[in-house]
Short mmCIF file of C-alpha atoms in Angstrom, two decimals:
data_model
loop_
_atom_site.label_atom_id
_atom_site.label_comp_id
_atom_site.label_asym_id
_atom_site.label_seq_id
_atom_site.Cartn_x
_atom_site.Cartn_y
_atom_site.Cartn_z
CA MET A 30 0.72 3.40 -37.61
CA THR A 31 2.20 5.75 -35.15
CA ARG A 32 2.44 9.43 -36.00
CA ILE A 33 5.13 11.48 -34.04
CA GLY A 34 5.96 15.04 -34.14
CA LEU A 35 9.28 16.41 -34.00
CA VAL A 36 11.22 19.69 -33.28
CA ALA A 37 14.57 19.90 -33.46
CA GLY A 38 16.72 23.21 -33.45
CA GLU A 39 20.32 24.14 -34.88
CA ALA A 40 22.53 21.04 -36.43
CA SER A 41 23.08 19.21 -33.33
CA GLY A 42 19.27 18.92 -32.81
CA ASP A 43 19.01 17.86 -36.40
CA ILE A 44 21.66 15.11 -36.03
CA LEU A 45 19.79 13.94 -32.52
CA ALA A 46 16.42 13.78 -34.35
CA ALA A 47 17.90 11.78 -37.36
CA ASP A 48 19.49 9.07 -34.71
CA LEU A 49 16.30 8.76 -33.13
CA MET A 50 14.63 8.42 -36.47
CA ALA A 51 16.82 5.65 -37.19
CA GLY A 52 16.23 3.61 -34.00
CA LEU A 53 12.35 4.11 -34.25
CA ARG A 54 12.56 2.68 -37.68
CA THR A 55 13.84 -0.60 -36.14
CA ILE A 56 11.22 -0.93 -33.53
CA GLU A 57 8.15 0.63 -35.75
CA PRO A 58 9.25 0.81 -39.88
CA GLY A 59 6.11 2.43 -40.89
CA PHE A 60 5.88 5.40 -38.40
CA VAL A 61 5.09 9.05 -39.56
CA ALA A 62 6.96 12.21 -38.58
CA GLU A 63 6.37 15.67 -39.20
CA GLY A 64 7.60 18.93 -37.61
CA ILE A 65 10.40 21.53 -37.54
CA ALA A 66 13.17 19.52 -39.34
CA GLY A 67 16.67 19.82 -40.74
CA PRO A 68 18.07 18.38 -43.59
CA ARG A 69 19.07 15.07 -41.81
CA MET A 70 15.67 14.52 -40.31
CA GLN A 71 14.01 15.24 -43.93
CA ALA A 72 16.60 12.89 -45.37
CA ALA A 73 15.38 10.68 -43.01
CA GLY A 74 11.69 11.00 -43.66
CA CYS A 75 10.52 13.65 -41.53
CA GLU A 76 7.94 16.26 -43.32
CA ALA A 77 9.24 19.59 -42.72
CA LEU A 78 6.51 22.00 -41.84
CA PHE A 79 9.50 24.71 -41.05
CA ASP A 80 13.14 24.65 -41.54
CA SER A 81 15.07 23.88 -38.04
CA GLU A 82 17.08 26.91 -39.33
CA LYS A 83 14.59 29.24 -37.90
CA LEU A 84 15.42 28.18 -34.15
CA SER A 85 19.28 28.67 -34.57
CA VAL A 86 19.59 31.74 -32.36
CA MET A 87 21.45 31.85 -29.15
CA GLY A 88 22.11 34.05 -26.30
CA LEU A 89 19.11 36.52 -24.42
CA ALA A 90 20.27 39.63 -26.76
CA GLU A 91 20.08 37.32 -29.85
CA VAL A 92 16.98 35.68 -28.99
CA LEU A 93 14.97 38.84 -28.33
CA LYS A 94 15.76 40.24 -31.78
CA HIS A 95 14.11 37.28 -33.38
CA LEU A 96 11.35 36.92 -30.69
CA PRO A 97 8.04 37.85 -32.72
CA GLU A 98 9.06 35.18 -35.78
CA LEU A 99 9.77 32.69 -32.99
CA LEU A 100 6.75 33.27 -31.35
CA ALA A 101 4.45 33.09 -34.69
CA ILE A 102 6.05 29.86 -35.64
CA ARG A 103 5.49 28.37 -32.41
CA ARG A 104 1.74 29.32 -32.46
CA GLU A 105 1.28 27.75 -35.75
CA ILE A 106 3.62 24.88 -34.81
CA SER A 107 1.33 24.28 -31.74
CA ALA A 108 -2.22 24.66 -33.72
CA HIS A 109 -1.04 22.35 -36.02
CA PHE A 110 -0.30 19.37 -33.68
CA LEU A 111 -3.43 20.13 -31.87
CA ALA A 112 -5.55 19.71 -34.44
CA GLN A 113 -3.50 16.54 -35.82
CA ARG A 114 -2.57 15.16 -32.22
CA PRO A 115 0.32 13.05 -32.79
CA ASP A 116 0.82 9.76 -30.78
CA VAL A 117 4.02 11.47 -29.30
CA PHE A 118 5.64 14.69 -29.42
CA VAL A 119 9.35 15.01 -28.87
CA GLY A 120 11.07 18.12 -28.85
CA ILE A 121 14.99 18.17 -29.27
CA ASP A 122 16.99 20.28 -27.80
CA ALA A 123 16.02 24.58 -28.10
CA PRO A 124 14.42 24.66 -24.57
CA ASP A 125 13.48 27.99 -24.91
CA PHE A 126 11.08 26.87 -27.95
CA ASN A 127 10.12 23.39 -27.24
CA LEU A 128 9.29 23.56 -23.41
CA GLY A 129 6.68 25.95 -24.21
CA LEU A 130 5.17 24.13 -26.45
CA GLU A 131 5.62 20.69 -25.23
CA LYS A 132 3.63 22.56 -21.96
CA SER A 133 0.74 23.22 -24.14
CA LEU A 134 0.35 19.56 -26.13
CA LYS A 135 0.88 17.92 -22.51
CA ALA A 136 -2.37 20.40 -21.40
CA ALA A 137 -4.20 18.99 -23.94
CA GLY A 138 -3.05 15.35 -23.35
CA ILE A 139 -1.00 14.72 -25.94
CA PRO A 140 2.43 12.60 -24.49
CA THR A 141 5.43 14.88 -24.62
CA VAL A 142 8.95 14.02 -24.32
CA HIS A 143 12.02 16.32 -24.14
CA TYR A 144 15.01 15.14 -25.72
CA VAL A 145 18.50 16.82 -24.24
CA SER A 146 18.22 18.15 -20.65
CA PRO A 147 18.88 21.80 -20.46
CA SER A 148 21.75 22.33 -18.32
CA VAL A 149 20.10 22.15 -15.06
CA TRP A 150 23.63 21.75 -13.25
CA ALA A 151 24.77 24.96 -14.66
CA TRP A 152 21.55 27.02 -14.61
CA ARG A 153 19.61 26.40 -11.37
CA ALA A 154 18.58 23.08 -10.77
CA SER A 155 15.11 24.14 -9.75
CA ARG A 156 14.35 24.64 -13.34
CA ALA A 157 13.91 20.65 -13.42
CA GLU A 158 10.78 21.09 -11.90
CA ARG A 159 9.42 23.33 -14.44
CA ILE A 160 10.85 21.49 -17.15
CA GLY A 161 8.56 18.68 -15.56
CA GLN A 162 5.24 20.45 -16.23
CA SER A 163 6.09 20.76 -19.72
CA ALA A 164 7.51 17.26 -20.66
CA ASP A 165 6.12 13.59 -19.37
CA ARG A 166 9.71 12.11 -19.97
CA VAL A 167 12.93 14.14 -20.27
CA LEU A 168 15.54 11.69 -22.16
CA THR A 169 19.33 12.93 -20.92
CA LEU A 170 22.87 12.44 -22.81
CA PHE A 171 24.90 12.44 -19.43
CA PRO A 172 24.93 9.89 -16.79
CA PHE A 173 24.57 12.51 -13.81
CA GLU A 174 21.45 14.51 -15.07
CA PRO A 175 18.32 11.82 -13.99
CA GLU A 176 19.73 12.20 -10.47
CA ILE A 177 18.62 16.14 -10.85
CA TYR A 178 15.32 15.61 -12.24
CA ALA A 179 14.51 12.40 -9.49
CA ARG A 180 14.79 15.37 -6.93
CA TYR A 181 11.57 16.86 -8.10
CA ASP A 182 9.71 13.86 -9.31
CA VAL A 183 10.29 14.06 -12.98
CA ASP A 184 10.65 11.11 -15.17
CA ALA A 185 14.00 11.12 -16.65
CA VAL A 186 16.13 8.71 -18.61
CA PHE A 187 20.15 8.71 -19.49
CA VAL A 188 20.45 7.30 -23.14
CA GLY A 189 23.59 8.02 -23.51
CA HIS A 190 25.38 10.29 -26.35
CA PRO A 191 25.16 9.58 -29.86
CA LEU A 192 28.57 11.07 -30.79
CA ALA A 193 30.09 8.72 -28.37
CA ASP A 194 28.51 5.90 -30.62
CA ALA A 195 29.68 7.39 -33.74
CA ILE A 196 33.45 8.03 -32.69
CA PRO A 197 35.48 5.22 -32.26
CA LEU A 198 37.47 4.64 -29.30
CA GLU A 199 40.63 4.44 -30.92
CA ILE A 200 41.64 7.53 -32.94
CA ASP A 201 43.59 7.20 -36.22
CA GLN A 202 45.37 10.52 -36.33
CA ASP A 203 46.88 9.61 -39.77
CA ALA A 204 43.74 8.61 -41.29
CA TYR A 205 41.79 12.15 -40.25
CA ARG A 206 45.27 13.57 -42.27
CA ARG A 207 44.55 11.69 -45.24
CA THR A 208 41.10 12.60 -45.61
CA LEU A 209 41.76 16.45 -45.19
CA GLY A 210 45.24 16.21 -47.54
CA LEU A 211 47.32 17.13 -44.82
CA ALA A 212 51.11 16.10 -44.08
CA THR A 213 51.32 13.72 -41.25
CA ASP A 214 54.46 14.95 -39.59
CA ARG A 215 53.39 18.57 -39.47
CA LEU A 216 52.23 20.26 -36.33
CA VAL A 217 48.60 21.05 -36.48
CA LEU A 218 46.33 23.27 -34.57
CA ALA A 219 42.75 23.29 -35.22
CA ILE A 220 40.59 26.48 -34.49
CA LEU A 221 36.81 26.13 -34.04
CA PRO A 222 35.44 29.69 -33.44
CA GLY A 223 31.81 28.80 -33.16
CA SER A 224 28.72 27.63 -35.54
CA ARG A 225 27.15 30.69 -35.41
CA MET A 226 28.08 34.05 -36.90
CA SER A 227 27.29 36.16 -33.53
CA GLU A 228 30.26 33.63 -31.90
CA VAL A 229 32.67 33.89 -35.00
CA SER A 230 32.70 37.65 -34.77
CA ARG A 231 33.40 37.64 -31.15
CA LEU A 232 35.78 34.93 -30.96
CA LEU A 233 37.58 35.25 -34.37
CA PRO A 234 40.17 38.18 -33.72
CA GLU A 235 41.68 36.73 -30.39
CA PHE A 236 41.94 33.03 -32.08
CA LEU A 237 44.05 34.50 -35.03
CA ALA A 238 45.72 36.23 -32.77
CA THR A 239 46.45 32.86 -30.46
CA ALA A 240 47.57 31.47 -33.76
CA ARG A 241 50.05 34.00 -34.71
CA TRP A 242 51.12 33.94 -31.01
CA LEU A 243 51.98 30.28 -31.40
CA GLY A 244 53.12 30.62 -35.09
CA ALA A 245 56.21 32.69 -33.52
CA ARG A 246 56.84 29.68 -31.22
CA PHE A 247 56.43 27.16 -33.44
CA LYS A 248 57.73 27.45 -36.83
CA GLY A 249 55.70 25.86 -39.69
CA LEU A 250 52.52 25.37 -37.95
CA LYS A 251 49.46 24.40 -39.42
CA VAL A 252 46.29 26.02 -38.70
CA ILE A 253 43.43 24.21 -39.79
CA MET A 254 39.32 25.39 -39.56
CA PRO A 255 36.09 24.09 -40.11
CA MET A 256 33.56 26.51 -41.09
CA ALA A 257 30.10 25.91 -39.94
CA THR A 258 28.39 27.42 -42.61
CA PRO A 259 29.50 28.81 -46.18
CA ARG A 260 28.41 32.54 -44.54
CA ILE A 261 30.58 31.96 -41.97
CA HIS A 262 33.22 30.59 -44.53
CA GLU A 263 32.89 33.64 -46.54
CA HIS A 264 33.39 36.10 -43.59
CA VAL A 265 36.60 34.01 -42.07
CA ARG A 266 37.96 34.00 -45.70
CA GLU A 267 37.65 37.80 -46.05
CA VAL A 268 38.99 38.39 -42.42
CA LEU A 269 42.11 36.34 -43.36
CA ALA A 270 42.47 38.31 -46.93
CA ARG A 271 42.08 41.80 -44.46
CA GLU A 272 45.05 40.52 -42.37
CA ARG A 273 47.54 39.45 -44.85
CA ALA A 274 46.46 42.83 -47.08
CA ARG A 275 47.78 44.68 -43.71
CA GLY A 276 51.05 42.62 -43.74
CA ILE A 277 49.90 40.81 -40.66
CA ASP A 278 52.37 37.44 -40.42
CA LEU A 279 49.71 34.54 -40.17
CA PRO A 280 50.68 30.96 -39.96
CA ASP A 281 49.49 28.63 -42.62
CA VAL A 282 45.64 28.89 -42.50
CA GLU A 283 43.42 26.36 -44.22
CA LEU A 284 39.65 26.74 -44.43
CA PHE A 285 37.34 23.51 -44.90
CA GLU A 286 33.86 23.63 -45.61
CA GLY A 287 32.26 21.68 -42.56
CA GLN A 288 34.38 18.74 -41.66
CA SER A 289 34.77 19.17 -37.93
CA ARG A 290 35.35 15.97 -36.71
CA GLU A 291 37.74 15.26 -39.56
CA VAL A 292 39.37 19.02 -38.61
CA MET A 293 39.62 18.09 -34.64
CA GLY A 294 40.86 14.51 -35.61
CA ALA A 295 43.60 15.53 -37.57
CA SER A 296 45.01 18.01 -35.11
CA ASP A 297 47.35 17.93 -32.60
CA ALA A 298 45.67 20.12 -30.43
CA VAL A 299 42.49 22.14 -30.74
CA LEU A 300 41.23 26.03 -29.61
CA LEU A 301 37.12 26.19 -29.04
CA ALA A 302 34.27 27.77 -28.57
CA SER A 303 32.35 26.61 -25.71
CA GLY A 304 30.03 24.16 -26.94
CA THR A 305 29.31 20.43 -28.02
CA ALA A 306 32.43 20.99 -30.04
CA ALA A 307 34.54 20.70 -26.49
CA LEU A 308 32.64 17.09 -26.28
CA GLU A 309 33.53 15.91 -29.69
CA ALA A 310 37.08 16.94 -29.21
CA MET A 311 37.14 14.72 -26.04
CA LEU A 312 35.96 11.88 -27.62
CA LEU A 313 38.74 12.09 -30.61
CA LYS A 314 41.11 12.09 -27.47
CA ARG A 315 42.36 15.90 -28.41
CA PRO A 316 44.14 18.29 -26.20
CA MET A 317 42.01 21.54 -26.20
CA VAL A 318 41.16 24.80 -24.25
CA VAL A 319 37.99 25.95 -24.36
CA SER A 320 37.02 29.70 -24.91
CA TYR A 321 34.00 31.83 -25.29
CA ARG A 322 32.43 35.46 -25.19
CA LEU A 323 28.95 36.08 -24.42
CA ALA A 324 27.04 39.30 -25.98
CA TRP A 325 27.84 41.97 -23.47
CA LEU A 326 23.96 42.28 -22.56
CA THR A 327 23.68 38.64 -22.20
CA HIS A 328 26.61 38.97 -19.67
CA ALA A 329 25.72 41.24 -17.76
CA ILE A 330 22.22 39.71 -17.24
CA VAL A 331 23.86 36.50 -16.40
CA ARG A 332 26.16 38.18 -14.28
CA LEU A 333 23.44 40.52 -12.48
CA PHE A 334 21.09 37.92 -11.50
CA GLY A 335 23.55 35.01 -10.57
CA LEU A 336 22.37 32.83 -13.17
CA LEU A 337 25.53 30.47 -13.57
CA LYS A 338 25.59 28.26 -10.59
CA VAL A 339 29.05 26.66 -11.91
CA GLU A 340 32.39 27.64 -12.06
CA GLN A 341 33.18 24.99 -14.89
CA VAL A 342 31.09 24.88 -17.97
CA SER A 343 32.91 22.75 -20.53
CA LEU A 344 31.42 19.02 -20.86
CA PRO A 345 34.97 17.49 -20.24
CA ASN A 346 35.03 19.09 -17.11
CA VAL A 347 31.93 18.84 -16.08
CA LEU A 348 31.94 14.94 -16.82
CA ALA A 349 35.35 14.31 -15.24
CA GLY A 350 34.14 16.06 -12.08
CA GLN A 351 37.58 18.15 -11.93
CA VAL A 352 39.39 20.77 -13.86
CA LEU A 353 40.94 18.89 -16.91
CA VAL A 354 40.60 21.49 -19.79
CA PRO A 355 41.45 25.11 -19.30
CA GLU A 356 38.90 27.60 -19.80
CA LEU A 357 38.90 31.12 -20.64
CA MET A 358 36.07 32.73 -20.88
CA GLN A 359 34.94 36.42 -21.70
CA ASP A 360 37.81 38.80 -20.47
CA ARG A 361 40.21 36.29 -20.34
CA CYS A 362 39.29 35.18 -23.83
CA GLN A 363 42.99 36.86 -24.89
CA SER A 364 45.36 35.59 -27.28
CA GLU A 365 48.77 35.51 -25.07
CA LEU A 366 46.54 33.49 -22.33
CA LEU A 367 44.71 31.11 -24.97
CA GLY A 368 48.55 30.86 -26.53
CA GLN A 369 50.25 30.04 -23.07
CA ALA A 370 47.47 27.45 -22.14
CA LEU A 371 47.82 25.72 -25.62
CA LEU A 372 52.07 25.77 -25.74
CA PRO A 373 52.17 21.95 -23.48
CA LEU A 374 49.24 20.98 -25.61
CA LEU A 375 50.79 21.21 -28.77
CA GLU A 376 53.86 18.59 -27.52
CA ASP A 377 54.20 15.37 -25.61
CA SER A 378 53.93 17.27 -21.93
CA PRO A 379 52.43 16.17 -18.55
CA GLU A 380 50.17 18.75 -19.27
CA ARG A 381 48.82 17.13 -22.20
CA ARG A 382 48.81 13.62 -21.03
CA ARG A 383 46.87 14.36 -17.46
CA GLN A 384 44.14 16.15 -19.83
CA VAL A 385 43.85 13.35 -22.65
CA GLU A 386 44.44 10.23 -20.25
CA PRO A 387 40.82 10.56 -18.76
CA PHE A 388 39.06 10.83 -21.87
CA HIS A 389 38.97 7.14 -22.80
CA ASP A 390 37.06 6.31 -19.71
CA LEU A 391 34.79 9.30 -20.25
CA HIS A 392 33.96 7.91 -23.57
CA LEU A 393 32.79 4.50 -22.31
CA ALA A 394 30.35 6.44 -19.51
CA LEU A 395 28.37 7.77 -22.73
CA ARG A 396 28.56 4.82 -25.04
CA GLN A 397 25.02 3.44 -24.62
CA ASP A 398 23.69 3.19 -28.21
CA ALA A 399 21.77 6.41 -27.79
CA ALA A 400 19.76 5.78 -31.24
CA ALA A 401 18.14 2.46 -29.50
CA ARG A 402 17.72 3.71 -26.46
CA SER A 403 16.04 7.00 -27.27
CA ALA A 404 13.79 5.16 -29.45
CA GLU A 405 12.87 2.84 -26.87
CA ALA A 406 11.95 5.73 -24.57
CA VAL A 407 9.99 7.56 -26.75
CA MET A 408 7.97 4.22 -27.78
CA ASP A 409 7.54 3.25 -24.38
CA MET A 410 5.34 6.91 -24.17
CA VAL A 411 3.01 5.52 -27.11
CA ARG A 412 2.36 2.39 -25.56
CA LYS A 413 1.31 3.71 -21.89
#
């Protein structure tokens, strides 16, 4: 019976790991998995030694605050796997946590796989060599990544993206609207200010101001927002209540518990925080504007050391090799700039068509049955 160690951080890693486990069940139904797991992994049968929410921090400043706890968890999980020795260990995303763990397990002779390449294309390609020192194999979600690893003699396999498998090529916007109880003939803007409280705190004021700016130009505009967590839902609800109490004229805003895919699929355009949501919006064929603000300390360190090596960071632009999606970062995250970028996307315009038309081919390129391909790549390490 194959024993597999798994560590996933955040909701996206939990989804990837659960899909991987589903693929593994088709190859070896009786395998056993344990590690750091989220709710989907646990529902799929992974024994949780820690909950993956413990790893859900982002940005240099944020990680520093949680560093002692993270290091203690990594020491404990490393000791567990060194004692119990799984047949293969798979670290899903969370590179700051997983790569160090993988390195110690690899040194002890345990085969290691890192699933989801860190953004070596954006943050120094030479990191690929160091990643290879931690992982025997890297599973990548995007087709341009294995070539980067090959320059450093690192085994990397493109497995495709599970979201591309899960989302149909043709989108039924009206069906998404019916699911959410929305009118099919209303102009709808989706706003996704992030999945972490720190992101929401930095982005929400400008995103709501953008909604006001657009609401003044599109009478009857409906704004829908998926809330990633109950805590974020309560925070946004309180912010909206304060705005209205101050007499600020807001469009009709409706909050949803999760349901980010349905919210984006129901929309006419999307304003979102940079990240995986931009990829999902692309797969849903929704026109979008991407924006982000790093914590001031994180941004200062990035600028001081020149860590960011690309001009475009949103995945639709990176995959296309050209600017399809407007990116308004840091000081350009301003309501008027965001509103002006969104204005033509809410209508049937050349700007909207130029952005959306390439999304179909990009979707096809990522649709590779990732669950099956990733499972086969992991089991191949067990057989070696």
